[in-house]
CSV table of C-alpha atoms in Angstrom, one decimal:
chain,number,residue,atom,x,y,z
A,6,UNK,CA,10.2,-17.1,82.7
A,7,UNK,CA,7.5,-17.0,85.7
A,8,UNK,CA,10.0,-15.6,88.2
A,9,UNK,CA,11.4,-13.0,86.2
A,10,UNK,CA,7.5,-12.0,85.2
A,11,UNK,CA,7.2,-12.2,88.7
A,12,UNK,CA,10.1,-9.8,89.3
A,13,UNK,CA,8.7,-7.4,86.5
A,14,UNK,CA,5.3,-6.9,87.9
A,15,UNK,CA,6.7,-6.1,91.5
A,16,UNK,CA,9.3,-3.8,89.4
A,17,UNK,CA,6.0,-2.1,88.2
A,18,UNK,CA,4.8,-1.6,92.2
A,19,UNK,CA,8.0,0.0,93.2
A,20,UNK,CA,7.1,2.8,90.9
A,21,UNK,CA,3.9,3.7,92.3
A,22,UNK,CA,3.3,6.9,94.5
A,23,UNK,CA,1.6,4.8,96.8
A,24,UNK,CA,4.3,4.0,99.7
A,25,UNK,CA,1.8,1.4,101.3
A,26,UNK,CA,2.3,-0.2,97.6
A,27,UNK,CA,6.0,0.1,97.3
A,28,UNK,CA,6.5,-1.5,100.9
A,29,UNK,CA,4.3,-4.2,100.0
A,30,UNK,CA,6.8,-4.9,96.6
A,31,UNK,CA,9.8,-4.4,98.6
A,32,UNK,CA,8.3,-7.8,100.4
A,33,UNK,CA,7.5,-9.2,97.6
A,34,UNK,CA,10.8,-8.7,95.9
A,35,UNK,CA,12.1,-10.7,99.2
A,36,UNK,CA,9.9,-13.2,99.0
A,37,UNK,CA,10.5,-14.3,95.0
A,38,UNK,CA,14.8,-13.8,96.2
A,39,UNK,CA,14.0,-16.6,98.7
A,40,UNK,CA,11.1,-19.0,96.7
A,41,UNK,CA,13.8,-18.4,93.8
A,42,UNK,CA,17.0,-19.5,95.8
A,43,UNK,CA,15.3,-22.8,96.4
A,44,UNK,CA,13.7,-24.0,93.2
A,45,UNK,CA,14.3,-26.5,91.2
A,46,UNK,CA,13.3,-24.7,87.9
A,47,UNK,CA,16.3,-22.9,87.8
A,48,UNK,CA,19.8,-23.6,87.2
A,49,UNK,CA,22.6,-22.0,89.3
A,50,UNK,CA,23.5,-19.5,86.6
A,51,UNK,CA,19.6,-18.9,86.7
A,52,UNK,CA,19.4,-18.6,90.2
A,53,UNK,CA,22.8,-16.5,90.9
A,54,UNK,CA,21.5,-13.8,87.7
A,55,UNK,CA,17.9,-13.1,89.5
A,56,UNK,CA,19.2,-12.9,92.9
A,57,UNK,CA,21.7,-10.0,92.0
A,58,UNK,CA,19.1,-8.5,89.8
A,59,UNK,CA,16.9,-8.6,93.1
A,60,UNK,CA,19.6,-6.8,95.0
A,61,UNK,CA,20.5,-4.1,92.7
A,62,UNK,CA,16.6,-3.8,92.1
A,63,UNK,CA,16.5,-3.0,96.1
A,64,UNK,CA,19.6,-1.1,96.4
A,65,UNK,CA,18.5,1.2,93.8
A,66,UNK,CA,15.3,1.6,95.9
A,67,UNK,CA,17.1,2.5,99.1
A,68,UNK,CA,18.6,5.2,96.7
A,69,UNK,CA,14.9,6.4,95.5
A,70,UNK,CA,13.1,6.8,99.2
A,71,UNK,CA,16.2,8.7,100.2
A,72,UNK,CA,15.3,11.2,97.7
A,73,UNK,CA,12.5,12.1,99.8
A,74,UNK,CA,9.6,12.8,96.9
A,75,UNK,CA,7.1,14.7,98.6
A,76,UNK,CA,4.5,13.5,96.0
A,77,UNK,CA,5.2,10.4,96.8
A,78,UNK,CA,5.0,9.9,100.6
A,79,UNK,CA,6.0,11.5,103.9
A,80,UNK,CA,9.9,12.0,105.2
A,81,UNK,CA,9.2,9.4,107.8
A,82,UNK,CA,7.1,6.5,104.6
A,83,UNK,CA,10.0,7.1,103.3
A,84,UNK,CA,12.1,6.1,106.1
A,85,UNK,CA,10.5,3.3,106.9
A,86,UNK,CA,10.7,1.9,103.0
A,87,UNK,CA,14.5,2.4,103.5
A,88,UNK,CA,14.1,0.7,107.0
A,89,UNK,CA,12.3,-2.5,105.8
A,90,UNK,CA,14.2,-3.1,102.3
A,91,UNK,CA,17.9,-2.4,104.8
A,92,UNK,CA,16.5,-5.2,107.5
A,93,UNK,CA,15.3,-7.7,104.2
A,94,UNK,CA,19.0,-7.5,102.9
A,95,UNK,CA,20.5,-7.6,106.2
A,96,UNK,CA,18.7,-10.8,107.3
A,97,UNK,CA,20.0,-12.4,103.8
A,98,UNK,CA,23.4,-11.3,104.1
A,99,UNK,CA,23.8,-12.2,108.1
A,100,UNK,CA,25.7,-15.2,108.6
A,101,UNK,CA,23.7,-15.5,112.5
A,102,UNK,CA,20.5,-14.7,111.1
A,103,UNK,CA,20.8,-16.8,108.2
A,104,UNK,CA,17.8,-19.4,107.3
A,105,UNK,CA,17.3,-22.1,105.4
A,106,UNK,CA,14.4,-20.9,103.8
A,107,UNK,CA,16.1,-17.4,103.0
A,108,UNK,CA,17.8,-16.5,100.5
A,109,UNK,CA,22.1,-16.5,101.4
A,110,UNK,CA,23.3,-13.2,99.9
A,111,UNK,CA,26.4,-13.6,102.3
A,112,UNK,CA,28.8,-13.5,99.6
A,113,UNK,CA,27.3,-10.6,97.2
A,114,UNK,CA,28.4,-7.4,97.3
A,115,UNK,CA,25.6,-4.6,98.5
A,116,UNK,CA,26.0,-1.5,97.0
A,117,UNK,CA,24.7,1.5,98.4
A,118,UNK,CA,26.7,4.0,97.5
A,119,UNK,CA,25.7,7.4,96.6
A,120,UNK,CA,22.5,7.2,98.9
A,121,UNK,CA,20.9,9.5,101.4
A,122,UNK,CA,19.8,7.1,104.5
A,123,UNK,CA,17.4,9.0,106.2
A,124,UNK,CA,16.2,6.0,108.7
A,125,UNK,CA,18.5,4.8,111.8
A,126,UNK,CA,19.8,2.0,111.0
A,127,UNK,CA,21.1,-0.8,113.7
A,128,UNK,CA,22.5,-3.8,113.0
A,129,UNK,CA,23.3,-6.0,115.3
A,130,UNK,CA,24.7,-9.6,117.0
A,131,UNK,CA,25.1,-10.7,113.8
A,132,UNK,CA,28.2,-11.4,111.3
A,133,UNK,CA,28.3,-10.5,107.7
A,134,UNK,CA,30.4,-11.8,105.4
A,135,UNK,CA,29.6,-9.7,102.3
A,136,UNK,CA,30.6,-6.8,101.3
A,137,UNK,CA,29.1,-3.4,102.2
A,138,UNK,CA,29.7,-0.5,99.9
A,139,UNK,CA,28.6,2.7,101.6
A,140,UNK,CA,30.9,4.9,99.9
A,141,UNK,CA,30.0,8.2,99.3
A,142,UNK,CA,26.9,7.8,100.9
A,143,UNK,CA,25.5,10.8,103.2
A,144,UNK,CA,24.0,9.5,106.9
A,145,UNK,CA,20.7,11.8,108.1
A,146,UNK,CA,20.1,9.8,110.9
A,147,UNK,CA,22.4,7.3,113.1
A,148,UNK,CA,24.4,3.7,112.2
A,149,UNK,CA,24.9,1.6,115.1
A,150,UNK,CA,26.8,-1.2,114.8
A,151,UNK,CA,26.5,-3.3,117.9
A,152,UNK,CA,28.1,-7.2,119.0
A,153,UNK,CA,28.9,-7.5,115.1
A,154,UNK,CA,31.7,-8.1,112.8
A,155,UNK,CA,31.4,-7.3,109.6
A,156,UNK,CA,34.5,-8.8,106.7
A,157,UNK,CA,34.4,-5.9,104.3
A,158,UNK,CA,32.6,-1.9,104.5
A,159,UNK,CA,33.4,0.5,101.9
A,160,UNK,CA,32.9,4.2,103.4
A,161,UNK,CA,35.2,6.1,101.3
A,162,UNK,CA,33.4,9.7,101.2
A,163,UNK,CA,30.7,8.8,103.4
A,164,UNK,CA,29.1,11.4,105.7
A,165,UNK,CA,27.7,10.7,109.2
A,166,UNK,CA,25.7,14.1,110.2
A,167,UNK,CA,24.9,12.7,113.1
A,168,UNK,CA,26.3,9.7,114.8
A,169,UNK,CA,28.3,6.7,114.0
A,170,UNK,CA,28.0,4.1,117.2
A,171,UNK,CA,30.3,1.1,117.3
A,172,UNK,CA,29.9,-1.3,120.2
A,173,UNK,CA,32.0,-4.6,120.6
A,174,UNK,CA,32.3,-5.2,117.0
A,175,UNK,CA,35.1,-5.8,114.8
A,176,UNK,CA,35.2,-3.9,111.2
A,177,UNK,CA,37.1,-4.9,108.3
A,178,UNK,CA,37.8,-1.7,106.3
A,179,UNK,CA,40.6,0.4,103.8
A,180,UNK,CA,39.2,3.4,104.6
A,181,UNK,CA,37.6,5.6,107.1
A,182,UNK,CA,34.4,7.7,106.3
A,183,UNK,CA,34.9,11.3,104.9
A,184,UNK,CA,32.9,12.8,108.2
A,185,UNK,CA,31.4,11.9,111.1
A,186,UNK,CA,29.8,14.3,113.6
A,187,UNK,CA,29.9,12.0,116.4
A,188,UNK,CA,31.6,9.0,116.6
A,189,UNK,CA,31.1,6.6,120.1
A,190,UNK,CA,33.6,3.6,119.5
A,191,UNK,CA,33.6,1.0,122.4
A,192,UNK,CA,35.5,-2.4,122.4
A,193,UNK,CA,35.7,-2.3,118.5
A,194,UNK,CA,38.5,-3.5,116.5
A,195,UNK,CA,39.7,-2.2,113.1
A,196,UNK,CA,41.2,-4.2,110.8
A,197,UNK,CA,42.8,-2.9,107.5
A,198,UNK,CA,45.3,-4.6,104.7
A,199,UNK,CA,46.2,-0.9,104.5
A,200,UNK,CA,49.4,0.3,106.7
A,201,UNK,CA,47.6,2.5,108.7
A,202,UNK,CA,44.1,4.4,109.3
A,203,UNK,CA,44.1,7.9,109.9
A,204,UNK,CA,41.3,9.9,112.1
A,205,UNK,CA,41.9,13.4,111.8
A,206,UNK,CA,39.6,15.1,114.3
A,207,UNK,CA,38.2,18.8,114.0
A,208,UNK,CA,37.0,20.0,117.2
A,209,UNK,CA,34.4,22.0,117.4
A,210,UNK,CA,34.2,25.9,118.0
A,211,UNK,CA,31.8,24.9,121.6
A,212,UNK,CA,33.9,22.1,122.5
């Protein structure tokens, strides 16, 4: 019961219009995930329930600062709250990163789909071994994906209005993203159950 009070009152900060208050929930949301994956209170069913609660709770954030509420901080506050809740899952889902004392969301699925990502977002040297569902999600600003491999992405309908980076990585995919201004792939491997995947490239009218 103390945890998921605990998970209620930092539910309560991520509604504030106070960005410096949201950030600090979105580290206190991490923080209960990781005291929670290791305590003896709870039972695995316990434990497993309040971990993907925590997720969704911070996915649906992610979905909320891309919505860029004036009221409710600048364009680049909320970049940065989209910034610092991305790197808290990423370090729980990365199999290099991964620490004892965090919590291992390795094998979840992280969904955000339908988002607008206005922060670049880099991840890299790192393996990650769950399940990334970007689908339909529209990119303000650039992914790069560098020295990585990562076992599942979901970008079905996904936009990249500016650039899509790919360094010596490998990419486990059914599907390539709707659009993509400017792709860069180097030394990167796609791998698909899929017969084949299809890149059908418009040039544009300067080039």
């Amino acid at each position: 019961d103390e945890y998921w009070k605990r998970r209620e009152q930092i539910y309560q900060l991520l509604g504030s219009k106070n960005p410096g208050l949201r950030l600090s929930a979105v580290a206190l949301l991490a923080e209960l995930a990781d005291s929670a994956a290791h305590s003896t209170l709870l039972n695995d069913t316990g434990k497993q329930q309040l971990q993907r609660h925590i997720i969704d709770t911070l996915c649906l954030q992610v979905r909320h600062e891309g919505l860029d509420i004036s009221s409710e901080g600048t364009t680049d506050e909320h970049a940065v709250l989209q910034r610092e809740i991305i790197s808290a899952i990423l370090a729980r889902v990365s199999q290099q990163r991964h620490h004892e004392t965090l919590a291992n969301w390795s094998e979840e699925t992280i969904s955000i789909n339908n988002a607008r990502i206005i922060t670049p977002l880099t991840i890299s040297n790192t393996t990650i071994q769950a399940t990334l569902d970007l689908s339909n999600t529209i990119f303000h600003n650039t992914l790069t994906i560098r020295e990585s491999s990562i076992d599942s992405i979901q970008w079905r309908g996904t936009q990249f209005n500016t650039e899509l980076i790919a360094d010596n990585s490998l990419i486990k995919t059914d599907s390539l993203p709707k659009y993509i201004k400017l792709g860069r792939f180097t030394e990167t491997r796609f791998l698909t159950s899929r017969n084949r995947l299809t890149l059908t490239f418009t040039p544009h009218s300067t080039n």
